[in-house]
GROMACS .gro file of C-alpha atoms in nm:
model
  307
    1UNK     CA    1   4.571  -1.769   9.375
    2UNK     CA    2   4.879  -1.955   9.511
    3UNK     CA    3   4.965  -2.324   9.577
    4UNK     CA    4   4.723  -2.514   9.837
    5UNK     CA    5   5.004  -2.539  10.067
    6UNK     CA    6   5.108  -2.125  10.046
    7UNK     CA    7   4.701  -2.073  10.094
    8UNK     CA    8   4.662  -2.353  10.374
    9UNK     CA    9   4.980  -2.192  10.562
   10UNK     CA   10   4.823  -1.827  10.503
   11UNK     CA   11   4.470  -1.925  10.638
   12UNK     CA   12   4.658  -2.131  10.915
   13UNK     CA   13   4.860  -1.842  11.041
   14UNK     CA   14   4.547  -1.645  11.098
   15UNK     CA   15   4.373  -1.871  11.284
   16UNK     CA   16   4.664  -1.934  11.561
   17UNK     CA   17   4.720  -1.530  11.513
   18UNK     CA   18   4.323  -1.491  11.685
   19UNK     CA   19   4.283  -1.811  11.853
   20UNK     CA   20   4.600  -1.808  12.010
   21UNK     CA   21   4.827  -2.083  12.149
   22UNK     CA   22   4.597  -2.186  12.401
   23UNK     CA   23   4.312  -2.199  12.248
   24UNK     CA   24   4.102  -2.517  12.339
   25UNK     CA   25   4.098  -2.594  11.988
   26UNK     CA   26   4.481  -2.659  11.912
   27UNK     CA   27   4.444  -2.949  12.185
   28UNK     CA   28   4.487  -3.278  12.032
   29UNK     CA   29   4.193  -3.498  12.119
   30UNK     CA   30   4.238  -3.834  12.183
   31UNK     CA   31   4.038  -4.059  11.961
   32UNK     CA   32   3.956  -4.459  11.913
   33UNK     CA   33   4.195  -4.567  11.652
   34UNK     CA   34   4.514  -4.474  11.427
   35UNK     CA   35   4.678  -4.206  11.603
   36UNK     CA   36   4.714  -3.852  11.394
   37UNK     CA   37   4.937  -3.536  11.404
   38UNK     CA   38   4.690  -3.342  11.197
   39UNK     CA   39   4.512  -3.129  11.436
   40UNK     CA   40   4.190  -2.965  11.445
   41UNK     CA   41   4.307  -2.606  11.415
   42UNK     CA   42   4.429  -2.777  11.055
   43UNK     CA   43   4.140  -2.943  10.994
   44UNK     CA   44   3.961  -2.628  10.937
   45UNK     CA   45   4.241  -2.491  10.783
   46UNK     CA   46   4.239  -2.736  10.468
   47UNK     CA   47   3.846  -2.707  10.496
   48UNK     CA   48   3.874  -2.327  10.433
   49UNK     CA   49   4.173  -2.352  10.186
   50UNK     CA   50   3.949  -2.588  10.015
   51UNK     CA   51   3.632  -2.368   9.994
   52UNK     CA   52   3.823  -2.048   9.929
   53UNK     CA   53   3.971  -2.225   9.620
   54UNK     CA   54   3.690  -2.296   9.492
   55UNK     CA   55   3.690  -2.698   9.529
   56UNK     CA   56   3.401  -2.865   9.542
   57UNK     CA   57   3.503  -3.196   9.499
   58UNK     CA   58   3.651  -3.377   9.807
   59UNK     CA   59   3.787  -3.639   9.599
   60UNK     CA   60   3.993  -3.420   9.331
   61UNK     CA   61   4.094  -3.203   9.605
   62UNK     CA   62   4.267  -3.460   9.806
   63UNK     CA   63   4.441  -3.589   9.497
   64UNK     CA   64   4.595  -3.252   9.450
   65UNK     CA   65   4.729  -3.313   9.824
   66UNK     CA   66   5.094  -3.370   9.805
   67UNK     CA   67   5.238  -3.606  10.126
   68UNK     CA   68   5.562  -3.359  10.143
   69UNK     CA   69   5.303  -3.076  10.195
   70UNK     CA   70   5.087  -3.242  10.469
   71UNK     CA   71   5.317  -3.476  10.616
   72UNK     CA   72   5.015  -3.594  10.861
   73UNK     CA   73   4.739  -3.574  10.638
   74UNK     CA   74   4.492  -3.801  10.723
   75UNK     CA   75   4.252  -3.985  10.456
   76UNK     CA   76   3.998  -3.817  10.335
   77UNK     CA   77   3.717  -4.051  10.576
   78UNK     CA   78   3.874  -3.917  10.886
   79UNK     CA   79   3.855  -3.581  10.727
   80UNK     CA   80   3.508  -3.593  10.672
   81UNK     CA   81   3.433  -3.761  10.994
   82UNK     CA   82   3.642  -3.464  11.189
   83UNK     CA   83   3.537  -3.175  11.022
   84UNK     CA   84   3.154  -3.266  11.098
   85UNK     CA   85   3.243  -3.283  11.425
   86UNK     CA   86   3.379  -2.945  11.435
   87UNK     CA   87   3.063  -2.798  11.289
   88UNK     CA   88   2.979  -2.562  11.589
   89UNK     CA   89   3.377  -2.489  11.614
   90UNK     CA   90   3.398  -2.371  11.276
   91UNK     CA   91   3.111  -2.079  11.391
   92UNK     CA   92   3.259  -2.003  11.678
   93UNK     CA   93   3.592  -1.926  11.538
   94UNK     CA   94   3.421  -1.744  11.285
   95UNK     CA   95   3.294  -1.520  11.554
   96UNK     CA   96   3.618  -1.497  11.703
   97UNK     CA   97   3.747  -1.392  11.336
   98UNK     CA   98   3.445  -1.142  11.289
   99UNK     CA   99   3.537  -0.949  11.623
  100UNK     CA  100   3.915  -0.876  11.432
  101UNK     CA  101   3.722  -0.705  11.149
  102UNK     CA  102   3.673  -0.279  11.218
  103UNK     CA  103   3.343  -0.212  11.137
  104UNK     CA  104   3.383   0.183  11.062
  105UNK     CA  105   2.968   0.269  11.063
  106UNK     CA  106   2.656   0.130  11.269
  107UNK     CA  107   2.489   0.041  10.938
  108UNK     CA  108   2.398  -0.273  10.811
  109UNK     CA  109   2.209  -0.446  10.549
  110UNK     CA  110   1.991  -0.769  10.557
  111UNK     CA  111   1.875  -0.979  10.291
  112UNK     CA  112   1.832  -1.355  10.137
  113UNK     CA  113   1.991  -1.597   9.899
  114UNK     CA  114   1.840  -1.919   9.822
  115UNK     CA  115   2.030  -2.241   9.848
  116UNK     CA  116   1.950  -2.524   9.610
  117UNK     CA  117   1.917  -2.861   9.726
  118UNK     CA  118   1.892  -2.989   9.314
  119UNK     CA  119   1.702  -2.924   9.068
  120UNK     CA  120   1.378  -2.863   9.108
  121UNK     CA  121   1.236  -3.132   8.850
  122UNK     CA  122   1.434  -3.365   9.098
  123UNK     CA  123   1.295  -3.245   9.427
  124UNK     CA  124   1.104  -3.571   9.565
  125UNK     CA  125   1.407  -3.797   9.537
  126UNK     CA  126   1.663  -3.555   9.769
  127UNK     CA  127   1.651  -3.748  10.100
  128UNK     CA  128   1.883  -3.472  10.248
  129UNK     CA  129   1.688  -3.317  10.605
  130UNK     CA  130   1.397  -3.524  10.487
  131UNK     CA  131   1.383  -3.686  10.856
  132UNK     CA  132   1.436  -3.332  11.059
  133UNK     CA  133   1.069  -3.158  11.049
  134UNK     CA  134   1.183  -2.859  11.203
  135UNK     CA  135   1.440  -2.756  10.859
  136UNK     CA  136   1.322  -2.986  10.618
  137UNK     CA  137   1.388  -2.837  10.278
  138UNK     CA  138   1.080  -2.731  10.098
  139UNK     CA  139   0.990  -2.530   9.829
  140UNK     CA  140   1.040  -2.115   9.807
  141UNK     CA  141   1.032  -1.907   9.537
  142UNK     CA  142   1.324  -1.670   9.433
  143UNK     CA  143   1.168  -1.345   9.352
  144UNK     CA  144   1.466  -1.195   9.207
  145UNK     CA  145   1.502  -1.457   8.970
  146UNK     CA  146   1.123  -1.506   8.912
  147UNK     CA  147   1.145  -1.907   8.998
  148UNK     CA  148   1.068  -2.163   9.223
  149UNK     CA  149   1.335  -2.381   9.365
  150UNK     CA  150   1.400  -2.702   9.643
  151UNK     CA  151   1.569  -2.628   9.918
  152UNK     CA  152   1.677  -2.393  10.203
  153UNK     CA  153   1.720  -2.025  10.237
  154UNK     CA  154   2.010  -1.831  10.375
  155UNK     CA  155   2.002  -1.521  10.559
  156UNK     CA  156   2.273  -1.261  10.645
  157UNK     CA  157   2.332  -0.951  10.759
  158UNK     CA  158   2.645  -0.745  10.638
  159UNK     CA  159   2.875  -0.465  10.726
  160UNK     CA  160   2.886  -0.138  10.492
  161UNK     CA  161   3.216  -0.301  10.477
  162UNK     CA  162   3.075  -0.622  10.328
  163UNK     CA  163   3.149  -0.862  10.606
  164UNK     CA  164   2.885  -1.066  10.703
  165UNK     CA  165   2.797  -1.013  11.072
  166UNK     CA  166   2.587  -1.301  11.119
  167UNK     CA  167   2.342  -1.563  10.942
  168UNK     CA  168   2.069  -1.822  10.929
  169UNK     CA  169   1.967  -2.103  10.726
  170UNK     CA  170   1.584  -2.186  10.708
  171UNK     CA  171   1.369  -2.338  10.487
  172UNK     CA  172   1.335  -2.174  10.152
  173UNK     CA  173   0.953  -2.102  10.233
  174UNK     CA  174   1.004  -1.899  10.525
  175UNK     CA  175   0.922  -1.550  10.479
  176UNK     CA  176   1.234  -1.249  10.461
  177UNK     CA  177   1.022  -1.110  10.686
  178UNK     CA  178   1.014  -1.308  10.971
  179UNK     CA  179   1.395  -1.347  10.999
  180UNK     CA  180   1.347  -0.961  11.176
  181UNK     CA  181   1.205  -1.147  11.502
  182UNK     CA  182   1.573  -1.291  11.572
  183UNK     CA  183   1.776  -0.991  11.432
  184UNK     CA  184   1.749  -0.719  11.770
  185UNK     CA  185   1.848  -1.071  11.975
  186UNK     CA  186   2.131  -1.091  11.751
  187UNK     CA  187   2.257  -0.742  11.737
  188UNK     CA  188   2.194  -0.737  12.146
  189UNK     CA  189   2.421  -1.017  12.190
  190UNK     CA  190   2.720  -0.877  11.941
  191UNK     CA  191   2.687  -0.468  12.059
  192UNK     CA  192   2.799  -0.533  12.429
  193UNK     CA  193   2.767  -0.178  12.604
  194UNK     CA  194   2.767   0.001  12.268
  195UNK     CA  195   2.443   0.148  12.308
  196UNK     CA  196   2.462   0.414  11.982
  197UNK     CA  197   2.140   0.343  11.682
  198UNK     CA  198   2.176   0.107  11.436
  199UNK     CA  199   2.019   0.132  11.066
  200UNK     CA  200   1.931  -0.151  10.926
  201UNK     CA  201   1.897  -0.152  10.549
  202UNK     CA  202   1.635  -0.357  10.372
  203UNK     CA  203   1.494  -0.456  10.034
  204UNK     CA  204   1.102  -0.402  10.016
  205UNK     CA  205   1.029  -0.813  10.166
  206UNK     CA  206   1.091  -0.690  10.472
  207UNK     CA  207   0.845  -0.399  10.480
  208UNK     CA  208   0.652  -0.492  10.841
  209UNK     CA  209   0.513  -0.138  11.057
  210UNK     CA  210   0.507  -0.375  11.382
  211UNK     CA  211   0.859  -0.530  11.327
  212UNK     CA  212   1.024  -0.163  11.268
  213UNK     CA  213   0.868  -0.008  11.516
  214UNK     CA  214   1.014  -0.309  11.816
  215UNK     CA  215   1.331  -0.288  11.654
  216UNK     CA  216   1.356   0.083  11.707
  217UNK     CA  217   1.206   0.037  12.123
  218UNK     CA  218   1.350  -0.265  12.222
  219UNK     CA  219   1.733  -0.273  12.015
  220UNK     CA  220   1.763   0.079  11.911
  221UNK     CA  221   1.774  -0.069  11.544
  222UNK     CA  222   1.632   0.177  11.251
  223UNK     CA  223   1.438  -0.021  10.991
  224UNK     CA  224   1.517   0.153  10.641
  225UNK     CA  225   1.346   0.005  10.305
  226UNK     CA  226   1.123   0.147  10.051
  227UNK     CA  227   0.755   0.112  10.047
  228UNK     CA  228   0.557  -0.141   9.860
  229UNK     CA  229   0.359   0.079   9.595
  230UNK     CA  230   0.044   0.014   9.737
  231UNK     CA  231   0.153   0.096  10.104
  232UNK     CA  232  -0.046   0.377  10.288
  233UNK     CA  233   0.014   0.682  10.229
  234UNK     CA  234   0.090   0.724  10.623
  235UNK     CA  235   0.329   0.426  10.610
  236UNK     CA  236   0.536   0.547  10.365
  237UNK     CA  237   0.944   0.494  10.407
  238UNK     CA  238   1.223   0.513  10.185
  239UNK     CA  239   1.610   0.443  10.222
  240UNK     CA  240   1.819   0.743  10.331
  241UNK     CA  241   1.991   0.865   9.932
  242UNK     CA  242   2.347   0.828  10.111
  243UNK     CA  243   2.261   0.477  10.207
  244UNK     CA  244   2.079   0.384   9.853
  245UNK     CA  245   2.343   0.199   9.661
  246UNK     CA  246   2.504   0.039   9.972
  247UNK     CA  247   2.221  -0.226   9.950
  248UNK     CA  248   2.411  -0.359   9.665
  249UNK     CA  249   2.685  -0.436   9.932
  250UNK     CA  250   2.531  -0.747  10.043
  251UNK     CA  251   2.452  -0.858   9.705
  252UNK     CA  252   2.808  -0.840   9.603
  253UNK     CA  253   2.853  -1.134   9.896
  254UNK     CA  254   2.594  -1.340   9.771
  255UNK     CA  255   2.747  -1.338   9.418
  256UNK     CA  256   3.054  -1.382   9.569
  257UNK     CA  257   2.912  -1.720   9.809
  258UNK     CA  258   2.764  -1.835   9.464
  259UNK     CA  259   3.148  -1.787   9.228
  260UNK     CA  260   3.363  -1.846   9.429
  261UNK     CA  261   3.281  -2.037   9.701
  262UNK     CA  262   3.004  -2.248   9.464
  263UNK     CA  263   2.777  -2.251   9.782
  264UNK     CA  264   2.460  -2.329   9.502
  265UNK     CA  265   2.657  -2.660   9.427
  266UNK     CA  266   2.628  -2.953   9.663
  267UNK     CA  267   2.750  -3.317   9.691
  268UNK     CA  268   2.672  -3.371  10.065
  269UNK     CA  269   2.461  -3.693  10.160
  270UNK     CA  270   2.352  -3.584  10.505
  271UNK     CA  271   2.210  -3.263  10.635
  272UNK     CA  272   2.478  -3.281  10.893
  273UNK     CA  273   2.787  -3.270  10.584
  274UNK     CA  274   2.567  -3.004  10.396
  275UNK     CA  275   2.585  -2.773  10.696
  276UNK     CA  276   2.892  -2.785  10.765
  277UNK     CA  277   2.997  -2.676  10.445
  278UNK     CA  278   2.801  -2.386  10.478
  279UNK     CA  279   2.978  -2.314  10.725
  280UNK     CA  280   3.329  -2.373  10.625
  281UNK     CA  281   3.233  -2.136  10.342
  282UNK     CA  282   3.116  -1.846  10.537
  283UNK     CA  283   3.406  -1.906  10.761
  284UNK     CA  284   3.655  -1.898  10.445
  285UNK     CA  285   3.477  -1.596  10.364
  286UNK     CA  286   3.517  -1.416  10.713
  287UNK     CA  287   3.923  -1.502  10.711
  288UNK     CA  288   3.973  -1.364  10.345
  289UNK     CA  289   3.806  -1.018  10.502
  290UNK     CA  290   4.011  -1.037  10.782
  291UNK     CA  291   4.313  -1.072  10.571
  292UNK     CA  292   4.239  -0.759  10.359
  293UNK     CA  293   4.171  -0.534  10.640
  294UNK     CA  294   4.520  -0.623  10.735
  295UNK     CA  295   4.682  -0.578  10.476
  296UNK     CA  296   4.498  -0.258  10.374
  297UNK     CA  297   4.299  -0.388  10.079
  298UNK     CA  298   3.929  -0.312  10.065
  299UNK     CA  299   3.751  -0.539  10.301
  300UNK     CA  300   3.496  -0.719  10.020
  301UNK     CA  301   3.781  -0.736   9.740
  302UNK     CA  302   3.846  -1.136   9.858
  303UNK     CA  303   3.939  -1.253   9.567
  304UNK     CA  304   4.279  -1.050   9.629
  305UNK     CA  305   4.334  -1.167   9.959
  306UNK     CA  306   4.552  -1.449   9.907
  307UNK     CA  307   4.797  -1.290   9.608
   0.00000   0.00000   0.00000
C-alpha cells in the first residue's frame, strides 16, 4: 500500500476515467453554508481510499489527512453529512464501474455472509434500524460457523472472476433461499439482449425444485448445488466437477470484505451511516477489480491493486 494521497489520486483517476467529465456527479452542488471545493466525485474518493485501507476509524483517519494533500478538505461533519447523502450515488457508480469489468464466462456463484451488528450478549441495547420494521436487525444463525449472531445478512452474487455482480442486505433471519426470488429480476436487468444460459452456482441452502425450475423458464438461469442427503432420489443434483472448486470464488470475497475492508466491524449510529458504508466498501472493492483487469493482474488479487 502507498500514501493516502497516491491511493486517493489512483481511485480518483478511475472514477473520472468511467464517469467522465460530464458526469452529473462532478457538478458542484450548491449547499446552505461555508462554501467548499471538495467535490462529490472526491467525496467518494476519500470514502473508498478510506475503506480500501483498511480504516475504520473516521477520527484517526482524518488525522492522518495532511492540509497540503487535500487543500479543500472539509471537516470530518460535512464529510459524514455528504457522503450519506451520496448513498444511492455510491451504487450507481459502482454499477457504472462493474460494466468496465470483462466477465469471460456466464457462470456465477451466490451465497451469504453475515454482518454483525455487536455482540450477541449485547443485542437488546443496539438501537441501530430498531425503528425501520421492514430491515430491522434480528437474529440468524451462521451455519458455517455453527453460531447465532445480531444483525443483518449480506448477499452477493460473483463472477468466476470474483467480482461481485450484485448484492443485498436483509435481515440475518431471512432464509439463503429466498434471496433466488429477486436473482432472474436481477440478472434480466444486467444481461440486456444477451440471451445465452446462465449457471448459477450454489451451496446446498439454496436447494429449492420450484425456484430452479423458474429460473431455468423464465431467466434462462441453471441452478447448480448439491443435494441435501436426504433429498429424493428423483431430485438429486450435483455441481458440474469443472465448476466444483469455483464455489470457493465467492468465499475468497467474503474473507476478503471481512480483512480488509473490516465490513464485520462497525461504529455507525444510524442505519442510514451503517449502509452507506456497506456500500463504500463494496464500491472500494469493485474499483480495486477494475484496476487489476487493467493492469493485467488477476481480477480477485486486490490486495495488489494499488502497489
Amino acid at each position: 500500500m502507498h500514501s493516502i494521497k497516491s491511493n486517493f489520486d489512483k481511485i480518483l483517476c478511475v472514477l473520472r476515467q468511467v464517469l467522465g467529465e460530464d458526469s452529473p456527479i462532478f457538478k458542484k452542488q450548491v449547499k446552505p453554508g461555508p462554501k467548499t471545493t471538495f467535490s462529490d466525485i472526491e467525496i467518494i474518493a476519500l470514502a473508498c481510499t478510506a475503506e480500501s485501507m483498511g480504516h475504520t476509524s473516521e477520527n484517526y483517519f482524518f488525522a492522518l489527512l495532511s492540509k497540503k494533500d487535500f487543500p479543500g478538505l472539509l471537516s470530518r461533519r460535512q464529510y459524514n453529512d455528504r457522503r450519506r447523502k451520496l448513498k444511492v450515488q455510491i451504487e450507481e457508480v459502482r454499477k457504472q464501474v462493474l460494466s468496465q469489468i470483462v466477465t469471460a464466462q456466464q457462470v456465477f456463484i451466490v451465497d451469504s455472509m453475515p454482518l454483525r451488528l455487536c455482540r450477541f450478549a449485547r443485542k437488546n441495547w443496539v438501537k441501530i434500524g430498531a425503528q425501520h420494521h421492514y430491515i430491522k436487525p434480528n437474529v440468524g444463525y451462521c451455519a458455517s460457523q455453527d453460531e447465532y449472531y445480531f444483525g443483518y445478512k449480506l448477499h452477493a452474487v460473483c463472477s468466476f472472476e470474483g467480482a461481485v455482480q450484485f448484492f443485498d442486505v436483509t435481515p440475518a433471519s431471512y432464509h439463503d433461499v429466498n434471496y433466488l426470488d429477486s436473482i432472474g429480476e436481477r440478472f434480466n436487468e444486467t444481461r440486456k439482449n444477451n440471451k445465452d444460459y446462465i449457471r448459477l452456482i450454489a451451496d446446498k441452502g439454496y436447494t429449492s425444485q420450484s425456484y430452479k425450475k423458474t429460473l431455468k423458464e423464465e431467466s434462462k438461469i441453471s441452478l447448480l448445488y448439491d443435494s441435501k442427503a436426504n433429498a429424493k432420489i428423483e431430485n438429486i443434483s450435483f455441481i458440474p466437477e469443472p465448476y466444483r472448486n469455483k464455489r470457493k470464488r465467492i468465499e475468497t470475497v467474503f474473507s476478503q470484505l471481512a480483512d480488509q475492508f473490516r465490513i464485520q466491524q462497525n461504529y455507525a449510529k444510524t442505519l442510514v451511516a451503517y449502509f452507506t458504508r456497506i456500500w463504500s466498501k463494496l464500491l472500494s472493492m469493485t474499483i480495486l477489480n477494475y484496476i487489476n483487469q487493467k493492469t493485467n493482474k488477476p481480477v480477485s488479487k486486490i490486495k495488489y491493486a494499488l502497489m
